[in-house]
Structure formats: structure tokens, C-alpha cells
Coordinates of C-alpha atoms and ligand atoms in Angstrom, one line a residue:
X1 CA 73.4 168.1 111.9
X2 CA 71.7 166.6 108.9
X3 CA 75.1 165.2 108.3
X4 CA 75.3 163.5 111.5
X5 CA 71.7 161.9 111.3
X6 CA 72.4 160.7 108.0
X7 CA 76.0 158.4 109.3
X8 CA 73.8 157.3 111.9
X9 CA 70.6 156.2 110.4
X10 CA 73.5 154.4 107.5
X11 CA 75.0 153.0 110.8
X12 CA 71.9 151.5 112.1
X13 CA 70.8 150.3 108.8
X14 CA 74.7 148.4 108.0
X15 CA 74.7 147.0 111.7
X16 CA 71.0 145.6 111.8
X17 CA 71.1 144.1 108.5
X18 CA 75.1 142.3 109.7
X19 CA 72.5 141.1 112.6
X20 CA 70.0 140.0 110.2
X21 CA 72.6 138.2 107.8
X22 CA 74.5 136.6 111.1
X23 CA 71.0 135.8 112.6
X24 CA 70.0 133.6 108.8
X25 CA 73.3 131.9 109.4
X26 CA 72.8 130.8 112.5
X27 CA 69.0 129.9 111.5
X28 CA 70.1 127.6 109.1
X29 CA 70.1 124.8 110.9
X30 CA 73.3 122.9 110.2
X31 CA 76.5 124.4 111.4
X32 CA 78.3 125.9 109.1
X33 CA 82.2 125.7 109.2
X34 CA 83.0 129.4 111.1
X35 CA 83.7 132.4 108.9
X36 CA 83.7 135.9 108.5
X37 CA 79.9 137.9 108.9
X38 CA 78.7 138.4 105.4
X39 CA 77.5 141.1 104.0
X40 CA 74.1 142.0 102.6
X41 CA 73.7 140.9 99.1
X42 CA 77.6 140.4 98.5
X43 CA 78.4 138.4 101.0
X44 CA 82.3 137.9 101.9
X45 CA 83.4 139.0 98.3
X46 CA 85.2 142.3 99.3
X47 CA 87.4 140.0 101.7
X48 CA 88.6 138.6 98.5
X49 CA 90.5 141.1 96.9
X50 CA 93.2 141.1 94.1
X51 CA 95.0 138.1 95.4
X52 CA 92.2 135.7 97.0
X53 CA 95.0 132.8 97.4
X54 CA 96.4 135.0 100.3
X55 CA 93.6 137.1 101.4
X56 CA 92.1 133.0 102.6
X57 CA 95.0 132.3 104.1
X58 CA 94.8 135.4 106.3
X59 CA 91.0 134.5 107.0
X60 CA 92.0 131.3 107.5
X61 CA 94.5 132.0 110.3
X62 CA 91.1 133.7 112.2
X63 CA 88.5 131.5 111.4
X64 CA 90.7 127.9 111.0
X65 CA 91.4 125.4 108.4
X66 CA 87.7 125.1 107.3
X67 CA 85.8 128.0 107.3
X68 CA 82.5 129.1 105.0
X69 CA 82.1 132.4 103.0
X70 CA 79.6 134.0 101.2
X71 CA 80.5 134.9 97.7
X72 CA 77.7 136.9 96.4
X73 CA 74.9 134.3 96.3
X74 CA 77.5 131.0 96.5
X75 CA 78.1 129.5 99.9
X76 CA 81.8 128.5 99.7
X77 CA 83.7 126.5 102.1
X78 CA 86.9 126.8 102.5
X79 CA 90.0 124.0 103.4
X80 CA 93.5 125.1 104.3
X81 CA 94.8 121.8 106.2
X82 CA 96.7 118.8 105.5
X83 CA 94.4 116.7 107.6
X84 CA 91.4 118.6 106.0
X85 CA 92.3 118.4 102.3
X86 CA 93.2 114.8 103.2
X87 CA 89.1 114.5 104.4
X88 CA 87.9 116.3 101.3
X89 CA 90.2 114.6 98.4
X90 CA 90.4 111.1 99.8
X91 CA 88.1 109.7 103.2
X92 CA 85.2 111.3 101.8
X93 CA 86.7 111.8 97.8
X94 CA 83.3 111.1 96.4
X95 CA 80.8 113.3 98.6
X96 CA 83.3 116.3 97.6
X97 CA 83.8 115.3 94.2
X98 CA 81.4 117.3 91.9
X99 CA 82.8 120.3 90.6
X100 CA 81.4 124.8 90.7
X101 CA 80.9 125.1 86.9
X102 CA 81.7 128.9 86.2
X103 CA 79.2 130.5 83.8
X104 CA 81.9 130.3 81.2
X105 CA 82.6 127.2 80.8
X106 CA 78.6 127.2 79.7
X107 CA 79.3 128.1 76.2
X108 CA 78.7 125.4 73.8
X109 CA 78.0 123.1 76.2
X110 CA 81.2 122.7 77.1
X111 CA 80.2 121.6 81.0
X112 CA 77.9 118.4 79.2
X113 CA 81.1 117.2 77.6
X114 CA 84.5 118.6 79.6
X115 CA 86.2 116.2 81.4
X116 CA 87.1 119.1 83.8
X117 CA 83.6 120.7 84.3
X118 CA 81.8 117.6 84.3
X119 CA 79.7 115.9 87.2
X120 CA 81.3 112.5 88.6
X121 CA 79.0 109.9 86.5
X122 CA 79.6 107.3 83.9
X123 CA 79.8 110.0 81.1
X124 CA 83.0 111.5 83.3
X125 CA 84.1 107.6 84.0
X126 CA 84.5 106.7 80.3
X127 CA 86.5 110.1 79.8
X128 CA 88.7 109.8 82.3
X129 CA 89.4 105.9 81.2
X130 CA 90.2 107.0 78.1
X131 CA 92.4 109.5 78.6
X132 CA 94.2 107.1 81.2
X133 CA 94.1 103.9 78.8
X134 CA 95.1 106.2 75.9
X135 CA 96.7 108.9 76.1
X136 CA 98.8 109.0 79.6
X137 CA 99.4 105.2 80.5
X138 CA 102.9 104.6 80.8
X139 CA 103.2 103.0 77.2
X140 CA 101.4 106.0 75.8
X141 CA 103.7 108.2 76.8
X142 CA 106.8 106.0 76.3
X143 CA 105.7 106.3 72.4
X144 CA 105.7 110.3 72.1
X145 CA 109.0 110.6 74.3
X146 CA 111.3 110.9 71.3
X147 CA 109.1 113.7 70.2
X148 CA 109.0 115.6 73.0
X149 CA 112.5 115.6 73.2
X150 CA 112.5 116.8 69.7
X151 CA 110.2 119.9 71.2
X152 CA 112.5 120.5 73.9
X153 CA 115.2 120.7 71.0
X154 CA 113.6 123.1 69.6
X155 CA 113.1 125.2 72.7
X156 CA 116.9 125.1 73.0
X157 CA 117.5 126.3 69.7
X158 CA 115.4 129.5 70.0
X159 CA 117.2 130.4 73.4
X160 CA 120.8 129.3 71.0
X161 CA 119.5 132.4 68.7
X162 CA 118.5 134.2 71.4
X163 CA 122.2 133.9 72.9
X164 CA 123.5 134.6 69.5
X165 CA 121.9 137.8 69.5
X166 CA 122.3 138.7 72.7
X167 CA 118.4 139.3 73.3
X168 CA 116.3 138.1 76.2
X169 CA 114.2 134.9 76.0
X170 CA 110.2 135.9 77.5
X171 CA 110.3 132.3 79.6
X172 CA 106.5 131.8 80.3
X173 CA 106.2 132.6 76.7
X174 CA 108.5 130.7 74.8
X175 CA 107.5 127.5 77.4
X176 CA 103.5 128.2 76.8
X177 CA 104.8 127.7 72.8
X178 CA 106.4 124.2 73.4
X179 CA 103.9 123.0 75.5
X180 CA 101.3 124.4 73.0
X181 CA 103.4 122.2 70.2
X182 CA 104.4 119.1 72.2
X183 CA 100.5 118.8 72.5
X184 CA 99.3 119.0 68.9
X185 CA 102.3 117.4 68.1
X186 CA 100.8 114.5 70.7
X187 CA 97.2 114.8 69.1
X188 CA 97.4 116.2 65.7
X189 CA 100.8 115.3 64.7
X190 CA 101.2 119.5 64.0
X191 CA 102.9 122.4 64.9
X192 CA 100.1 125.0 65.8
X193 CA 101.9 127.5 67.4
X194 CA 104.8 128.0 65.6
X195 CA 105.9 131.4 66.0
X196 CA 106.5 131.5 62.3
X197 CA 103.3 131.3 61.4
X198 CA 100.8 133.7 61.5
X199 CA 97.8 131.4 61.6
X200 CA 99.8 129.3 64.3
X201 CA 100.3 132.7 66.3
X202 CA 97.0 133.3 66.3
X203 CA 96.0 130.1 67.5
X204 CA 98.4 130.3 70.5
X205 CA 96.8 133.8 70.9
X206 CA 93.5 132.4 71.3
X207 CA 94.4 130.0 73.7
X208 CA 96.1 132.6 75.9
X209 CA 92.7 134.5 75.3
X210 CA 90.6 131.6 76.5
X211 CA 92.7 131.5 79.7
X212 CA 92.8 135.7 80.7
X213 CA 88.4 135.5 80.2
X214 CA 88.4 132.3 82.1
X215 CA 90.8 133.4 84.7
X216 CA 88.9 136.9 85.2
X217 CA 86.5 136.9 88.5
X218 CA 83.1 136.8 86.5
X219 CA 80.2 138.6 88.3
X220 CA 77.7 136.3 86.7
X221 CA 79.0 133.6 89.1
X222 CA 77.8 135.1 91.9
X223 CA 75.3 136.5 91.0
X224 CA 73.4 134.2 88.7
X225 CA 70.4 136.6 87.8
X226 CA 73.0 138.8 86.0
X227 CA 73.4 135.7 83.2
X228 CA 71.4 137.6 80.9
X229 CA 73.4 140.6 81.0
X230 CA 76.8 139.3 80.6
X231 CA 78.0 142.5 82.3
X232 CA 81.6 142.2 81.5
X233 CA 81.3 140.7 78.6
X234 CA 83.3 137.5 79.3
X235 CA 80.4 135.3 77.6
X236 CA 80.2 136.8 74.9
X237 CA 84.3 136.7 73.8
X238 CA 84.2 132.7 75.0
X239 CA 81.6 132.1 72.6
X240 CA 83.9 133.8 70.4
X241 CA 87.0 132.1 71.0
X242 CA 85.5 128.7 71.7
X243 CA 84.1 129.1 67.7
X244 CA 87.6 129.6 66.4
X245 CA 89.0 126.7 68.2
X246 CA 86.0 124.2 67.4
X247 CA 87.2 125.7 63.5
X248 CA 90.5 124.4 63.9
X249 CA 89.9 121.1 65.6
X250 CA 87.2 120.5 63.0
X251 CA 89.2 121.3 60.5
X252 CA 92.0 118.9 61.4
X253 CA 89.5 116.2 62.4
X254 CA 88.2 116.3 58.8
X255 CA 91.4 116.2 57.0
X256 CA 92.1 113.2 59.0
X257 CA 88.9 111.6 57.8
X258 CA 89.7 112.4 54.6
X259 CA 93.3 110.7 54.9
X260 CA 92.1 107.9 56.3
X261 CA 89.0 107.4 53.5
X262 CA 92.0 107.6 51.4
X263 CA 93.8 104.7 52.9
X264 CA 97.0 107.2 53.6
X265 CA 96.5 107.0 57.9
X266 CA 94.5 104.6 60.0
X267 CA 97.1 103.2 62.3
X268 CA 97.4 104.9 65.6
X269 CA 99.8 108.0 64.9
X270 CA 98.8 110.3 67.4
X271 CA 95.9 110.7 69.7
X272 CA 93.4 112.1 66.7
X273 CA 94.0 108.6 65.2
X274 CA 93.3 106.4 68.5
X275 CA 90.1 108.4 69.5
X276 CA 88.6 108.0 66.3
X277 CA 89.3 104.3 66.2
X278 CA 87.6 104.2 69.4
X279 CA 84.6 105.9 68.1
X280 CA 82.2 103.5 69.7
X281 CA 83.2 105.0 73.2
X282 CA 83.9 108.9 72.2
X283 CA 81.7 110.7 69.5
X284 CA 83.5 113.3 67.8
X285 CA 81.8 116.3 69.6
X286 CA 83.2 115.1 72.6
X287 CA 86.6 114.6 70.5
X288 CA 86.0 118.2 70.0
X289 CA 85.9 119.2 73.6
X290 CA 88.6 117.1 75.2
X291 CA 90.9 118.9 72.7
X292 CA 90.2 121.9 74.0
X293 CA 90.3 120.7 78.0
X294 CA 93.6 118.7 76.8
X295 CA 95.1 122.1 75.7
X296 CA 93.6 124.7 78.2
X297 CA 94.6 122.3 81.3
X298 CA 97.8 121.4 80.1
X299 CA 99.8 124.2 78.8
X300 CA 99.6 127.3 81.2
X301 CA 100.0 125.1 84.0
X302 CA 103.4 123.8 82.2
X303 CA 104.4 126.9 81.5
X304 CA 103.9 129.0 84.5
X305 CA 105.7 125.8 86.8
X306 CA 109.0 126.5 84.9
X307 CA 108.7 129.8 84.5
X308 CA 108.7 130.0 88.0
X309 CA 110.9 127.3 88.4
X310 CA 113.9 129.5 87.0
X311 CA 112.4 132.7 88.9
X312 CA 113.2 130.9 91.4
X313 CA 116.5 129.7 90.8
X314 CA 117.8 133.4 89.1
X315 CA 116.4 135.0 92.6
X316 CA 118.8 132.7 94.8
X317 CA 121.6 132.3 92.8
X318 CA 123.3 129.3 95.1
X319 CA 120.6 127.2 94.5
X320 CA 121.2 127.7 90.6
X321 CA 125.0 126.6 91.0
X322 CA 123.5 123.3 93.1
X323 CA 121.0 122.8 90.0
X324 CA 124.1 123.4 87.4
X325 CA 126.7 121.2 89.6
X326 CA 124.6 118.3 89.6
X327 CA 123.6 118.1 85.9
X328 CA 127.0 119.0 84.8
X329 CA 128.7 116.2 86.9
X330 CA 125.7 113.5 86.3
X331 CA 125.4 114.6 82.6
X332 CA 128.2 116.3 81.3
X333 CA 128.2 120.5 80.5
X334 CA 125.5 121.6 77.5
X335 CA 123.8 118.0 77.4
X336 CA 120.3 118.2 77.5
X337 CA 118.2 116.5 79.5
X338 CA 116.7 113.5 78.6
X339 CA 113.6 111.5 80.6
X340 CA 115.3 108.6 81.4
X341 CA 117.7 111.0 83.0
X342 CA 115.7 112.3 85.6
X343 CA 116.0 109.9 88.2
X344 CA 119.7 110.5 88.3
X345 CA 118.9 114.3 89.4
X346 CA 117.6 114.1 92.9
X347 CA 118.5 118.1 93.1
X348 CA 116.3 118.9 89.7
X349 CA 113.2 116.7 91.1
X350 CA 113.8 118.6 94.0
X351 CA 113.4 122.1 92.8
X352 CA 110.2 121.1 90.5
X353 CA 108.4 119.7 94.2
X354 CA 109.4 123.0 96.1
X355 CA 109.0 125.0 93.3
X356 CA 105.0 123.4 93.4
X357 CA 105.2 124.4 97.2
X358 CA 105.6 127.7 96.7
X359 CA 103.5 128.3 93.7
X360 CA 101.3 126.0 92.7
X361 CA 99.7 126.6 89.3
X362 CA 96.2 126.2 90.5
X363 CA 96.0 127.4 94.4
X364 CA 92.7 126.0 95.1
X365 CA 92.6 123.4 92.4
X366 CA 89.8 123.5 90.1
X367 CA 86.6 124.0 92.6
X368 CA 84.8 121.0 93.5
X369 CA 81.1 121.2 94.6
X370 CA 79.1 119.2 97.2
X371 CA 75.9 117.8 95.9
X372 CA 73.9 117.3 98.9
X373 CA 74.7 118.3 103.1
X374 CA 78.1 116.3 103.9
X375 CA 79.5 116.4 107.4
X376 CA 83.0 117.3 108.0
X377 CA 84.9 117.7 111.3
X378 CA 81.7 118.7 113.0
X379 CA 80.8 121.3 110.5
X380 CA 78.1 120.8 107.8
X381 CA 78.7 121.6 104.3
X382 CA 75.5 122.3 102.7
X383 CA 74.5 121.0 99.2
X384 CA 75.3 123.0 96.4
X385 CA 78.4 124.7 98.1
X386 CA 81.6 125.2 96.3
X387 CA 84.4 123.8 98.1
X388 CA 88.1 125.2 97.5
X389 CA 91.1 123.2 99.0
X390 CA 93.5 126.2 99.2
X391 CA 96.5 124.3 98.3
X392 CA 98.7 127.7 98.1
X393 CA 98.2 128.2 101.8
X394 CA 98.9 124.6 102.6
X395 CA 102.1 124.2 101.1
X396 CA 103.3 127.6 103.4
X397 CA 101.8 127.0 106.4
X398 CA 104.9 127.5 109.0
X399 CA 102.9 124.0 111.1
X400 CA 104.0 122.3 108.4
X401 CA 107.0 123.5 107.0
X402 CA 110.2 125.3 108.4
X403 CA 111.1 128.1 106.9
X404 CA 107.8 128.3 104.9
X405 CA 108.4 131.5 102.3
X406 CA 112.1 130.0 101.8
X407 CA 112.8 128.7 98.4
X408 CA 114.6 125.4 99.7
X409 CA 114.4 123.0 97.1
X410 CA 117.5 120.5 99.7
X411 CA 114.4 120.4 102.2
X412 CA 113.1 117.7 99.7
X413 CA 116.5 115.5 99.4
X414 CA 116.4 113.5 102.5
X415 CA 112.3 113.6 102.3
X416 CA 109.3 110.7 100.8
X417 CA 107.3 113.7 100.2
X418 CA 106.0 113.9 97.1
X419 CA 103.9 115.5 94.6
X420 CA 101.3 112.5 93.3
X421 CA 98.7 113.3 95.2
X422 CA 99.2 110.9 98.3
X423 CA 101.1 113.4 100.6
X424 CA 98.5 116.2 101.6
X425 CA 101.3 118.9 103.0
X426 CA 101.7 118.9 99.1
X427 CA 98.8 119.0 96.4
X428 CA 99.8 120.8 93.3
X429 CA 98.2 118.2 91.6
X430 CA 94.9 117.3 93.6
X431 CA 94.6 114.1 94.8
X432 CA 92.2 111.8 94.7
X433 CA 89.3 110.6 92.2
X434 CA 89.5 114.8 90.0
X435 CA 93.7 114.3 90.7
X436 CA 95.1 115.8 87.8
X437 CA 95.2 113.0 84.6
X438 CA 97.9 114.7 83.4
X439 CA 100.4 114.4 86.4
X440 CA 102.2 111.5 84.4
X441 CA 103.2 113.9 81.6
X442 CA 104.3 117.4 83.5
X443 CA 106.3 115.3 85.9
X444 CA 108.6 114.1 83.2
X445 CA 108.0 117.6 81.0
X446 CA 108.8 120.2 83.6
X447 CA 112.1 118.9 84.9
X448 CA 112.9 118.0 81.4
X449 CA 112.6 121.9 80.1
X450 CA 113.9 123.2 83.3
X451 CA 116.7 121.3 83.4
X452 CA 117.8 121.6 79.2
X453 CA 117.7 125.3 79.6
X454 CA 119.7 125.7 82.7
X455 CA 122.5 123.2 81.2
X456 CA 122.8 124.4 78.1
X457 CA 123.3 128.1 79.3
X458 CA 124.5 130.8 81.7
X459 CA 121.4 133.1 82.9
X460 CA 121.4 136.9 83.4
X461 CA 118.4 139.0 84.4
X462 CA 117.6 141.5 81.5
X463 CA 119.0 144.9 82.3
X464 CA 121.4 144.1 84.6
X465 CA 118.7 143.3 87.7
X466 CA 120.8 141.9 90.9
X467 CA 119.4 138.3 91.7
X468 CA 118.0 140.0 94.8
X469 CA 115.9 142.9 92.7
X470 CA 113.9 140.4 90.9
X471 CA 110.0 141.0 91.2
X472 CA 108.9 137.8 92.9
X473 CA 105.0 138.9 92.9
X474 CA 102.4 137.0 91.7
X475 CA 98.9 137.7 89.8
X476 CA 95.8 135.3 90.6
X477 CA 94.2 134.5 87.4
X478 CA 93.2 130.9 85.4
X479 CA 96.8 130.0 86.6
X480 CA 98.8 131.6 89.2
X481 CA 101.4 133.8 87.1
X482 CA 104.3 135.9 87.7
X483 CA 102.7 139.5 87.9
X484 CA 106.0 140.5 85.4
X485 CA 107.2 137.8 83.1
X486 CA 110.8 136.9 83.4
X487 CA 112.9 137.8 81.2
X488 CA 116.5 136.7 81.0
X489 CA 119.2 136.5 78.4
X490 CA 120.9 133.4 78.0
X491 CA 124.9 132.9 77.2
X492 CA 127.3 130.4 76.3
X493 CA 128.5 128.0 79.0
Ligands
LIG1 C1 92.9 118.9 86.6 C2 97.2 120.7 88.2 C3 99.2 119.7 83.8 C4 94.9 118.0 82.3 C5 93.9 119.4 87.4 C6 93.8 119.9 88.8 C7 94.9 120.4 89.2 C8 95.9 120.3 88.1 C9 95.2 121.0 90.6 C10 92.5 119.8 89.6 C11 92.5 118.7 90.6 C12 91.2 118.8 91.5 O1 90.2 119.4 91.1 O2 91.2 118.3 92.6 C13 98.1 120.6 87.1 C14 99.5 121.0 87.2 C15 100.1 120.7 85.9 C16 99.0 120.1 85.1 C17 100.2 121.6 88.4 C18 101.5 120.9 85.4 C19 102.4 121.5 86.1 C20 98.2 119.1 83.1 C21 98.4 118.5 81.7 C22 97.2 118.1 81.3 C23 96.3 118.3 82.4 C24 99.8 118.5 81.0 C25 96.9 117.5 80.0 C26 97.5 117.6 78.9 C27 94.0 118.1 83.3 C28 92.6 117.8 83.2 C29 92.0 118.0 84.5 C30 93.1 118.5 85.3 C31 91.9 117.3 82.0 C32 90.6 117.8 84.9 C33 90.4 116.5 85.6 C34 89.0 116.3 86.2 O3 88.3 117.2 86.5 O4 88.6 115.1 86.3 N1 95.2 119.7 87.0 N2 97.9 120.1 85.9 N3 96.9 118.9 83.4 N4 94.3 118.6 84.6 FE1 96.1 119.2 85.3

């Protein structure tokens, strides 16, 4: 009996304090977008689960294409539209344009000086103008092509050895190792994560560390009176890592002063050299953290779009013969792929945009934040919420597309759709004033990789895994990863 009074009185309690929370809602005056009842104290963050990309989507197809959650002590709205997204990231870009800064990105003060984390205001103007003028106009890039093809080189030589051996090649990995390179290579004019090395392998290590603690749900951001108690930990290993990779940019920051004292550099090499010949508009602490933006931003989301990319192409093997037909006919067999190539493969572009579709490295961007009450499609979004345009959901909802869940990269060949950021059905990128600033770059980088490695080799699946066994799941994290890396062995054509 005492049993029985007990599930009851925890009935009563659970269902008057639902009431209470609804009721609070509702007394809030604006409307908020529609959404599921919070709970007491954690809100909506249960509904989340392992995989929040999909478990919004699901809301999404009960509440609608904006909807508002309560994550812990963060109102959170969220968008999964064309025509919404299209609202949020262009009609009313700047009201929506602010950005959630999660409690990591805290240490050192990255979030006064990140491009990424920072507030829309003249300090975030000037780094964005930079890195447009600077490092990814169109002449900027024309410069450092030879070296990336150089990268790519080397890329294809590892998988030659790998052939040679008959061992698999770890794709994300050995793509998160170029990337890593082609950027020093771009800034520093250095390898740093040249598997040869150990102080290069740790470097890479560290990078990789940076994005598992910043990828891992941190309680402190929703619950912002836990700060001081850290209770996972992640602060505390950020601070660590974020002090090893100030080291190293310091380090190569100084030996480039010294160089230059010496008369032996001063022109404009590499990026290092142009920043600090504008120093009058960049200081070196903010040198400091653009690196570190330059290389968090701009390497997993490389790596995980081909590693996907040939996922992709291994798990429907016709597809893969399309991709192989048209580079071997518009290139010739084992050529690599070269930029000025790639508007000659319609079928390689192709496979990049639906590859994007389907997986998009970031599925709800990077967060962006209203900073006071902004109206939208007769909802109210209050100030300070964090807004996330679930870009994942967009690019499968079957309104949209047919055959959403289909890998069908020929759905793009007779298509203007496109990936920049000014067709809303598709928005790996962003779009918009926070679009992504390096967009230039991976759009010739991706297909570039993608298209070497399949040309210059046949493809198996380690251990003899049929096309149609491949684990396609995915694990939500900084990036959106494959939940088991592919591995595959490559052999001569
Ligand atoms: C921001 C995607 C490669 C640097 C972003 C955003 C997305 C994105 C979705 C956020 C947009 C928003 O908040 O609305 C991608 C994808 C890439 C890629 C899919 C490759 C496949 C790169 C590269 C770099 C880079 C190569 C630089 C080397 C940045 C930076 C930001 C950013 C600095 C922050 C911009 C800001 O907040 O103003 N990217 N990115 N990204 N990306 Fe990328």
C-alpha cells in the first residue's frame, strides 16, 4: 500500500510541476515557437539523446519547422525549413547573427578573439576582411594551388605504400593528416603532422583532442552555475590543450621574427608572413587565435566530407564505376586530379553536393544566438536564445527531396542547386553574413582528394565486407563522423 501511495504522490508531484513549467511558458508573454513540455530543471534535454541531429528531426515532424526547447537553463529554437533557414540566414541574417559561446571555447579568451565564437561587431568585421582579402580571395588561393597539389601527392603516395603492402588506408585519418599539412603548409610553410614525426604526431593528436572535448555535450552549458565545478572535466583538458598549441604557434611566430630581423623572409611566403605585415590591423594574440580557429574549423570538416564521400561510393558500388568512368574518360586512368580539372567532372561535383546532403559536417551549423526578442513567422524568439538551423534534417526532408535517404549523387546533374550558401534545401556551408569563410578552399580541396584517390586505385572494404555490409552509422560530435572509420585497401588499377 505504501508502495502505491508513494507512485502516486511521485505522480502528482511530476504532473503538477509539467503544469507549472507549461503554465511559465505560456506566461511569458511572447509566443514561443511550439515544442515539446519541458521538464523541471532539465528542460527538453532527455529528448536529445545520442544523436540530437535525428532525435530534432523527429520533434520537428510534431511540433513543425520552428519549434523551441528547453535545454537545461538555455531556451533554444529550433529551424528545420528551407523557407525558415532562408528567414534566419538571409531576410533577417543580422537579428540571428550572434553566436551560443559554449563554456569551452572560454579558455584563454578564446571567444574575445575567435572569429568563430565572436559577436557580429567591428572586431569580427576586420577578422573576417582579413581572412577574405588574405587568405581565401581567389588570388590567394591561386598562389598555394601548386602546393596543395603537392599535399595531395603525398596523400597518394601513402595509399601507393599502402597498396604495396597490401594494408588498409584509415581514410578519415590519413585525410585529417593532409588537411592538417596543406594548412601549415598554407600558414607556416611546415609540415606539422607528419606521421614521421613524433612531435608532429602529437601535434595532430592534440588537435583531434581539441575536437572530441569540444564536441562532447558539456553540462556546464546548460547549466551555467556548474562553471565552477567543471564536472566533466572538459575545462580543465582545453586549458590544457589550448597551452600546447599557443606553444607551437608561438614558437613558429618567433622563429619567423627572428628570420625576418635577420633579413632571410619578409616577403609574403605564407600566411604567417602576410598577417604580420599587416600588424597594424591584427596583433599577434589574435594571430595566435585565428590559427587555432583556421585549423579546428578547417580540417575535421575536410576530412569527415571525404571520408564519407568514399563511404558512400564503396556502399553503392554503381555509383563508384559512374565516379571512375567519368575521370578515366575526362582525364585518362591513374591521373590525378588537378583544380582546374574540376569543372570538367560534373559527376565528382555531383557526389561532393549529395554527399553534403546527406551528411553534412556540421548539422546545425555552428549555433547562432539572438541578442534581443526577434519575430519570426509569428513566433517570438526571445533574446538570448540559441538558435540551431538543423541543416541535417533539411537536406532529407522527403518535401524537398525524392528519395531523401538515397545516396543519388545524378539527382544533381540536370540541377542549379548548389552548395554556396544561396540555395536553402542545401546549407552545408551556412549561408549568409557567419557562411563559412572557408567554402572557397574545401570546394576545390574535397573533390580534389576524392577524386585522386578513386583514380589512382581500385577500392575493397577491409576484410572482405560486401558493399552492402558497410556500417553507414553516424556519431554526433564537433563534426558529424562515421561511428566506425572506414577502412579500405587500395589496389593497382
Ligand atoms: C564556419 C562548414 C571548411 C573555417 C562554418 C560553418 C559551417 C561550416 C556550417 C558555420 C556557418 C554558420 O554558423 O552559419 C564547413 C564545411 C567545410 C568547412 C562543411 C568543409 C567541408 C572550412 C575550412 C576553413 C573553415 C577549410 C578554414 C581553413 C571556418 C571558420 C568559420 C566557419 C573560421 C567561422 C565563421 C564565423 O563564425 O564567422 N563552416 N567548413 N571552414 N568555417 Fe567552415
Amino acid at each position: 500500500m505504501e508502495f502505491f501511495s508513494l507512485v502516486l504522490y511521485l505522480l502528482l508531484t511530476y504532473t503538477l510541476l509539467t503544469l507549472l513549467s507549461l503554465l511559465s511558458r505560456s506566461r511569458a508573454g511572447p509566443k514561443l515557437p511550439p515544442g515539446p513540455a519541458p521538464l523541471p530543471v532539465i528542460g527538453n534535454l532527455l529528448k536529445l539523446g545520442d544523436k540530437p541531429h535525428k532525435s530534432l528531426a523527429e520533434l520537428a515532424k510534431i511540433h513543425g519547422p520552428i519549434m523551441s526547447l528547453k535545454l537545461g537553463r538555455k531556451t533554444t529554437v529550433v529551424i528545420s525549413s528551407p523557407a525558415l533557414a532562408k528567414e534566419v540566414l538571409q531576410k533577417q541574417d543580422l537579428a540571428f547573427s550572434s553566436r551560443t559561446v559554449p563554456n569551452a571555447a572560454h579558455v584563454d579568451d578564446h571567444d574575445k578573439y575567435s572569429v568563430v565564437w565572436l559577436p557580429v561587431s567591428d572586431r569580427w568585421r576586420s577578422l573576417r576582411k582579413i581572412m577574405n582579402s588574405h587568405i581565401f580571395s581567389g588570388s590567394r588561393l591561386d598562389a598555394n594551388q601548386n602546393l596543395r597539389q603537392k599535399k595531395v601527392q603525398e596523400l597518394i603516395d601513402y595509399a601507393g605504400k599502402c597498396c604495396q603492402d597490401g594494408i588498409a588506408v584509415d581514410i578519415g585519418s590519413v585525410i585529417f593528416t593532409t588537411s592538417l599539412n596543406l594548412l601549415s603548409n598554407t600558414i607556416f610553410s611546415v609540415d606539422i603532422a607528419n606521421p614521421n614525426q613524433d612531435s608532429a604526431k602529437q601535434f595532430r593528436d592534440l588537435v583531434w583532442q581539441i575536437m572530441v572535448e569540444a564536441g562532447k555535450p558539456n553540462l556546464v552549458d546548460y547549466f551555467p552555475a556548474l562553471v565552477k565545478i567543471d564536472p566533466q572535466g572538459i575545462r580543465s583538458r582545453m586549458t590544457d590543450y589550448f597551452k600546447k598549441m599557443f606553444e607551437l604557434f608561438g614558437r613558429l611566430i618567433d622563429e619567423r621574427l627572428e628570420l625576418r630581423r635577420l633579413g632571410e623572409s619578409g616577403g609574403e611566403k605564407d600566411v604567417i608572413d602576410i598577417l604580420l605585415n599587416i600588424n597594424e590591423e591584427i596583433d599577434r594574440t589574435h594571430i595566435e587565435h585565428l590559427c587555432l580557429d583556421l585549423f579546428v574549423a578547417g580540417t575535421d570538416t575536410t576530412s569527415s566530407s571525404v571520408e564519407w564521400a568514399m563511404a558512400e561510393l564503396l556502399h553503392s558500388p554503381d555509383t563508384l564505376d559512374r565516379a571512375k568512368a567519368e575521370l578515366e574518360k575526362t582525364l585518362g586512368k591513374t591521373k590525378m586530379v588537378q583544380e582546374s580539372d574540376i569543372a570538367q567532372l560534373p559527376y565528382l561535383r555531383a557526389i561532393m553536393k549529395e554527399t553534403m546532403r546527406l551528411h553534412p559536417p556540421a548539422p546545425f551549423l555552428v549555433p547562432h544566438r539572438v541578442e534581443t526578442d526577434v519575430e519570426i513567422s509569428g513566433y517570438t524568439v526571445p533574446q538570448g536564445a540559441q538558435v540551431l538551423v538543423n541543416a541535417w534534417a533539411i537536406g532529407r526532408d522527403p518535401s524537398v527531396w525524392t528519395n531523401p535517404t538515397s545516396f543519388m549523387p545524378e539527382r544533381f546533374l540536370d540541377s542549379d542547386i548548389d552548395i554556396r550558401g544561396r540555395d536553402f534545401e542545401l546549407i552545408p556551408f551556412g549561408a549568409g553574413r557567419r557562411i563559412c569563410p572557408g567554402l572557397s578552399l574545401a570546394v576545390q580541396v574535397v573533390p580534389v582528394m576524392l577524386g585522386s584517390l578513386i583514380n589512382s586505385f581500385d577500392w575493397k572494404l577491409e576484410g572482405e565486407i560486401k558493399p552492402e555490409e558497410l556500417d553507414m552509422d553516424d556519431k554526433f560530435g564537433l563534426t558529424l563522423q562515421k561511428a566506425q572509420p572506414l577502412r579500405v585497401v587500395p589496389f593497382p588499377l
